[in-house]
Amino acid sequence: MISIITCARTKNLPEAFVKNLTTTIGVPFEIIIIDNSENKYSIFTAYNEGYAKSKYPYLCFVHDDVLFHTPNWGTLLIAHLQEKQTGIVGLAGGDILIRVPSSWSSGQVHINIIQSDKTGRKPTKLFRLPEKYPHPKRSTVVLDGVMLAMRRELMQQIHFDENLKGFHGYDFDITIQSTLAGFTNYVAYDISLEHLSRGKPDKNYFKNLIIIFKKWEAQLPLIGLNISEEKKNKIPKFEKKRLKVLINRMIKTGFETKEILNETNYYRQLIGKTETRDIQAFLYFNIFFTRLFTRPKHFFKK
């Protein structure tokens, strides 16, 4: 009853991935493979095509480098999705989406995932926040894209935006759509999944993030049900802090100076020029010294 949809980087899925699904899911399923070995698709186009080819009432968009550790996890997932106000279910997400582009982990985090590493350079670790959370799920706003599950009828109201390109930000965009359509997204705490690779946000990641945050700017910030009034009141300070982080990330990932200046000015106007005067005052020094000590190859980029 579940359509597993994955965008594959090779012509054939990893044998371990297919075997793991077969032995753990516990319900009828199909695997929809979008062969992207020749890089013909963006993740947005691939997932829409996978949805169009699928037949089951429950959809699970998932990376092909994962292993499920929970027996009969498909039954648990369907139970979550049967509640009509449930939007998208994932395994990691955040409770605040502010106006300044920032990762889902920059606010109040909900996460239940085993992070591994194909290279073996970093130890496998269970990330679970809140620690010892006793309930099967927890509401959130935005979800990480390692797994995104939903009912088929939800995809009749929302879609992966093919105006966006590449392989980043699809999780932000689709979960924002779900939230704005009146549904509640959740992190599941009764399904255990191991992710076998670690993400490394690059310039394209931040470019897409900026585009997506500007797309939904009028609807931001989005604030989850678990956020206290005290934290809500601190959002302006939080936005200023995240602007500093964004500038740092743009410098380190190779944005040109003109791009950094333009985006900084844009977000200073959005969150308040007076409140961010110190950011502007030290911006050129920040660019110069960050490039000098961390990314020498971008030192002379104009």
Short mmCIF file of C-alpha atoms in Angstrom, two decimals:
data_model
loop_
_atom_site.label_atom_id
_atom_site.label_comp_id
_atom_site.label_asym_id
_atom_site.label_seq_id
_atom_site.Cartn_x
_atom_site.Cartn_y
_atom_site.Cartn_z
CA MET A 1 0.00 0.00 0.00
CA ILE A 2 3.05 2.26 -0.05
CA SER A 3 4.76 3.63 -3.13
CA ILE A 4 8.47 4.08 -2.44
CA ILE A 5 9.77 6.82 -4.74
CA THR A 6 13.48 7.45 -5.11
CA CYS A 7 15.69 9.43 -7.46
CA ALA A 8 18.60 7.09 -8.22
CA ARG A 9 22.10 8.29 -9.02
CA THR A 10 22.86 4.98 -10.73
CA LYS A 11 20.87 2.83 -13.18
CA ASN A 12 20.25 0.21 -10.49
CA LEU A 13 19.37 0.71 -6.86
CA PRO A 14 21.81 -0.58 -4.25
CA GLU A 15 21.02 -4.23 -3.53
CA ALA A 16 21.17 -3.61 0.21
CA PHE A 17 18.53 -0.88 -0.10
CA VAL A 18 16.06 -3.10 -1.99
CA LYS A 19 16.63 -6.08 0.32
CA ASN A 20 16.16 -3.88 3.38
CA LEU A 21 12.83 -2.54 2.11
CA THR A 22 11.62 -6.04 1.30
CA THR A 23 12.45 -7.45 4.72
CA THR A 24 11.35 -4.54 6.93
CA ILE A 25 8.38 -2.67 5.43
CA GLY A 26 5.73 -5.25 6.36
CA VAL A 27 3.03 -4.08 3.90
CA PRO A 28 2.50 -4.35 0.13
CA PHE A 29 4.72 -1.84 -1.67
CA GLU A 30 6.17 -0.83 -4.99
CA ILE A 31 9.46 0.88 -5.77
CA ILE A 32 9.34 3.70 -8.30
CA ILE A 33 12.87 4.36 -9.52
CA ILE A 34 13.63 7.56 -11.40
CA ASP A 35 16.91 6.82 -13.17
CA ASN A 36 18.98 9.97 -12.91
CA SER A 37 22.32 8.39 -13.77
CA GLU A 38 22.65 10.81 -16.70
CA ASN A 39 21.56 13.78 -14.57
CA LYS A 40 18.50 14.52 -16.70
CA TYR A 41 16.24 15.48 -13.80
CA SER A 42 16.18 17.91 -10.95
CA ILE A 43 14.96 16.35 -7.72
CA PHE A 44 11.73 18.36 -8.14
CA THR A 45 11.03 16.89 -11.59
CA ALA A 46 12.11 13.38 -10.57
CA TYR A 47 9.79 13.27 -7.58
CA ASN A 48 6.83 14.60 -9.56
CA GLU A 49 7.44 11.95 -12.22
CA GLY A 50 7.69 9.28 -9.55
CA TYR A 51 4.36 10.39 -8.10
CA ALA A 52 2.75 10.27 -11.56
CA LYS A 53 3.94 6.66 -12.01
CA SER A 54 2.88 5.47 -8.55
CA LYS A 55 -0.35 3.61 -7.74
CA TYR A 56 -0.63 3.20 -3.96
CA PRO A 57 -2.50 5.52 -1.55
CA TYR A 58 0.59 6.30 0.54
CA LEU A 59 3.74 7.85 -0.87
CA CYS A 60 7.23 7.71 0.60
CA PHE A 61 9.89 9.86 -1.09
CA VAL A 62 13.19 8.58 0.24
CA HIS A 63 16.92 8.63 -0.47
CA ASP A 64 18.46 5.43 -1.82
CA ASP A 65 21.25 5.41 0.80
CA VAL A 66 19.17 4.50 3.84
CA LEU A 67 18.42 1.38 5.87
CA PHE A 68 15.27 0.94 7.96
CA HIS A 69 15.84 -0.72 11.33
CA THR A 70 12.22 -1.00 12.52
CA PRO A 71 10.30 -4.19 11.61
CA ASN A 72 6.95 -3.51 9.92
CA TRP A 73 7.66 0.21 9.75
CA GLY A 74 5.20 0.53 6.87
CA THR A 75 2.31 -0.28 9.22
CA LEU A 76 3.46 2.42 11.63
CA LEU A 77 3.83 4.97 8.83
CA ILE A 78 0.34 4.28 7.48
CA ALA A 79 -1.10 4.72 10.98
CA HIS A 80 0.45 8.19 11.17
CA LEU A 81 -0.76 9.17 7.71
CA GLN A 82 -4.36 8.02 8.21
CA GLU A 83 -5.09 11.02 10.41
CA LYS A 84 -6.66 13.52 8.03
CA GLN A 85 -4.90 16.61 9.39
CA THR A 86 -1.50 14.98 9.01
CA GLY A 87 0.49 16.49 6.18
CA ILE A 88 4.00 15.11 5.69
CA VAL A 89 5.80 12.70 7.99
CA GLY A 90 9.58 12.62 8.20
CA LEU A 91 12.35 11.78 10.63
CA ALA A 92 14.00 15.14 11.24
CA GLY A 93 12.77 18.70 11.21
CA GLY A 94 12.53 22.10 12.80
CA ASP A 95 9.82 24.11 14.52
CA ILE A 96 10.67 27.62 13.34
CA LEU A 97 11.08 28.95 9.81
CA ILE A 98 12.18 32.57 9.93
CA ARG A 99 12.54 35.07 7.08
CA VAL A 100 16.30 34.69 6.75
CA PRO A 101 17.47 31.54 4.88
CA SER A 102 18.65 29.00 7.43
CA SER A 103 18.69 25.24 7.84
CA TRP A 104 15.86 23.34 9.51
CA SER A 105 18.26 22.56 12.37
CA SER A 106 18.86 26.21 13.25
CA GLY A 107 15.76 26.53 15.42
CA GLN A 108 14.01 24.11 17.79
CA VAL A 109 14.92 20.69 16.45
CA HIS A 110 13.01 17.40 16.40
CA ILE A 111 15.09 14.49 15.12
CA ASN A 112 15.06 10.70 15.20
CA ILE A 113 17.72 9.35 12.87
CA ILE A 114 20.82 7.19 12.89
CA GLN A 115 23.61 9.00 11.05
CA SER A 116 26.22 6.76 9.51
CA ASP A 117 28.99 7.34 6.99
CA LYS A 118 29.99 5.19 4.01
CA THR A 119 33.61 6.28 4.42
CA GLY A 120 33.77 5.13 8.03
CA ARG A 121 35.55 8.34 9.01
CA LYS A 122 32.90 9.31 11.53
CA PRO A 123 31.23 6.97 14.03
CA THR A 124 27.62 5.96 13.61
CA LYS A 125 25.45 7.94 16.00
CA LEU A 126 21.79 8.05 16.98
CA PHE A 127 20.48 11.59 16.93
CA ARG A 128 17.27 11.87 18.97
CA LEU A 129 15.85 15.17 20.13
CA PRO A 130 14.05 15.69 22.40
CA GLU A 131 15.92 12.96 24.25
CA LYS A 132 13.79 10.08 25.55
CA TYR A 133 10.72 11.49 23.78
CA PRO A 134 7.94 9.03 24.75
CA HIS A 135 5.36 9.62 22.00
CA PRO A 136 5.21 8.11 18.48
CA LYS A 137 5.33 11.48 16.70
CA ARG A 138 5.84 15.20 17.26
CA SER A 139 4.50 18.11 15.24
CA THR A 140 6.91 20.31 13.32
CA VAL A 141 6.97 22.86 10.49
CA VAL A 142 9.76 21.90 8.09
CA LEU A 143 11.27 18.46 7.49
CA ASP A 144 14.55 17.09 6.22
CA GLY A 145 14.27 15.36 2.85
CA VAL A 146 15.90 12.03 3.72
CA MET A 147 12.32 10.71 4.00
CA LEU A 148 9.07 12.52 3.21
CA ALA A 149 5.86 10.50 3.45
CA MET A 150 2.31 11.62 2.71
CA ARG A 151 -1.12 10.51 1.54
CA ARG A 152 -1.74 10.46 -2.18
CA GLU A 153 -4.51 13.06 -1.99
CA LEU A 154 -2.14 15.60 -0.43
CA MET A 155 -0.13 15.58 -3.67
CA GLN A 156 -3.30 16.71 -5.40
CA GLN A 157 -3.04 19.96 -3.42
CA ILE A 158 0.72 20.49 -3.34
CA HIS A 159 3.59 19.59 -5.66
CA PHE A 160 7.34 19.70 -6.07
CA ASP A 161 7.98 23.06 -7.75
CA GLU A 162 9.73 22.39 -11.06
CA ASN A 163 10.59 26.07 -11.42
CA LEU A 164 13.25 25.27 -8.84
CA LYS A 165 16.34 23.49 -10.13
CA GLY A 166 18.98 21.15 -8.79
CA PHE A 167 18.78 18.89 -5.74
CA HIS A 168 18.43 21.22 -2.78
CA GLY A 169 15.54 22.81 -0.92
CA TYR A 170 12.77 20.51 -2.15
CA ASP A 171 12.09 19.46 1.46
CA PHE A 172 11.72 23.07 2.61
CA ASP A 173 9.41 23.97 -0.26
CA ILE A 174 7.08 20.98 -0.09
CA THR A 175 6.73 21.05 3.72
CA ILE A 176 6.01 24.80 3.64
CA GLN A 177 3.27 24.06 1.10
CA SER A 178 1.81 21.40 3.37
CA THR A 179 1.81 23.73 6.38
CA LEU A 180 0.22 26.60 4.46
CA ALA A 181 -2.46 24.24 3.11
CA GLY A 182 -3.59 23.74 6.71
CA PHE A 183 -1.92 20.41 7.51
CA THR A 184 0.43 19.49 10.34
CA ASN A 185 3.77 17.89 9.55
CA TYR A 186 5.34 15.41 11.96
CA VAL A 187 8.59 13.74 12.91
CA ALA A 188 8.00 10.03 13.63
CA TYR A 189 9.70 8.61 16.72
CA ASP A 190 8.61 4.99 16.28
CA ILE A 191 10.45 4.43 12.98
CA SER A 192 14.22 3.97 13.02
CA LEU A 193 16.19 4.80 9.87
CA GLU A 194 19.93 4.90 9.24
CA HIS A 195 21.26 7.42 6.73
CA LEU A 196 24.48 6.18 5.15
CA SER A 197 25.89 9.49 3.93
CA ARG A 198 26.41 12.96 5.34
CA GLY A 199 25.27 16.12 3.61
CA LYS A 200 27.67 18.96 2.91
CA PRO A 201 25.85 22.17 1.98
CA ASP A 202 27.54 23.85 -0.98
CA LYS A 203 26.96 27.06 -2.93
CA ASN A 204 24.03 25.54 -4.86
CA TYR A 205 22.37 24.57 -1.58
CA PHE A 206 22.43 28.16 -0.32
CA LYS A 207 21.40 29.57 -3.71
CA ASN A 208 18.27 27.41 -3.70
CA LEU A 209 17.61 28.16 -0.06
CA ILE A 210 17.65 31.90 -0.77
CA ILE A 211 15.26 31.46 -3.72
CA ILE A 212 12.82 29.37 -1.65
CA PHE A 213 12.82 31.72 1.34
CA LYS A 214 12.11 34.67 -0.96
CA LYS A 215 9.32 32.68 -2.63
CA TRP A 216 7.53 32.27 0.72
CA GLU A 217 8.68 35.51 2.33
CA ALA A 218 5.18 36.93 2.77
CA GLN A 219 4.12 33.85 4.77
CA LEU A 220 7.19 33.77 7.04
CA PRO A 221 7.93 33.27 9.85
CA LEU A 222 6.19 29.93 10.33
CA ILE A 223 6.08 28.87 13.96
CA GLY A 224 5.34 25.37 15.25
CA LEU A 225 2.90 24.37 17.95
CA ASN A 226 5.71 23.62 20.43
CA ILE A 227 7.22 27.13 20.43
CA SER A 228 6.69 29.18 23.60
CA GLU A 229 5.73 32.86 23.65
CA GLU A 230 9.17 33.63 25.05
CA LYS A 231 10.85 32.09 21.99
CA LYS A 232 8.42 33.81 19.62
CA ASN A 233 9.45 37.17 21.10
CA LYS A 234 13.10 36.37 20.42
CA ILE A 235 12.60 35.77 16.67
CA PRO A 236 13.90 39.25 15.62
CA LYS A 237 17.18 38.60 17.46
CA PHE A 238 17.27 35.11 16.00
CA GLU A 239 16.87 36.49 12.47
CA LYS A 240 19.80 38.83 12.99
CA LYS A 241 21.92 35.96 14.27
CA ARG A 242 21.01 33.78 11.29
CA LEU A 243 21.85 36.60 8.86
CA LYS A 244 25.38 36.57 10.26
CA VAL A 245 25.50 32.81 9.74
CA LEU A 246 24.17 33.14 6.18
CA ILE A 247 26.84 35.70 5.30
CA ASN A 248 29.52 33.40 6.70
CA ARG A 249 28.19 30.45 4.69
CA MET A 250 28.05 32.51 1.48
CA ILE A 251 31.67 33.56 1.95
CA LYS A 252 32.87 30.03 2.66
CA THR A 253 30.99 28.41 -0.23
CA GLY A 254 32.32 30.81 -2.84
CA PHE A 255 29.68 33.48 -3.46
CA GLU A 256 31.07 36.53 -5.23
CA THR A 257 31.44 39.71 -3.21
CA LYS A 258 28.67 41.42 -5.18
CA GLU A 259 26.27 38.55 -4.42
CA ILE A 260 27.10 38.69 -0.71
CA LEU A 261 26.58 42.45 -0.59
CA ASN A 262 23.26 42.23 -2.47
CA GLU A 263 21.83 39.50 -0.25
CA THR A 264 23.05 41.19 2.92
CA ASN A 265 21.40 44.46 1.92
CA TYR A 266 18.19 42.64 0.97
CA TYR A 267 17.85 40.92 4.34
CA ARG A 268 18.96 43.98 6.29
CA GLN A 269 16.06 45.87 4.76
CA LEU A 270 13.72 42.98 5.52
CA ILE A 271 14.58 42.54 9.21
CA GLY A 272 15.60 46.14 9.97
CA LYS A 273 18.57 48.28 8.93
CA THR A 274 18.93 49.90 12.34
CA GLU A 275 19.08 46.55 14.11
CA THR A 276 21.76 45.26 11.72
CA ARG A 277 24.08 48.28 11.46
CA ASP A 278 26.92 46.33 13.06
CA ILE A 279 26.63 43.64 10.37
CA GLN A 280 27.02 46.25 7.64
CA ALA A 281 29.86 48.04 9.42
CA PHE A 282 32.05 44.94 9.55
CA LEU A 283 30.90 43.24 6.35
CA TYR A 284 33.99 43.93 4.21
CA PHE A 285 36.30 42.92 7.06
CA ASN A 286 34.29 39.75 7.52
CA ILE A 287 34.54 38.86 3.83
CA PHE A 288 38.27 39.63 3.68
CA PHE A 289 39.39 37.71 6.75
CA THR A 290 37.05 34.75 6.30
CA ARG A 291 38.38 34.23 2.79
CA LEU A 292 41.94 34.75 3.93
CA PHE A 293 41.85 32.10 6.66
CA THR A 294 39.29 29.56 5.46
CA ARG A 295 38.89 29.67 1.68
CA PRO A 296 42.05 31.02 0.01
CA LYS A 297 40.86 30.11 -3.49
CA HIS A 298 38.05 32.67 -3.15
CA PHE A 299 40.28 35.37 -1.72
CA PHE A 300 40.47 37.43 -4.89
CA LYS A 301 36.94 36.72 -6.16
CA LYS A 302 35.15 39.96 -7.03
#
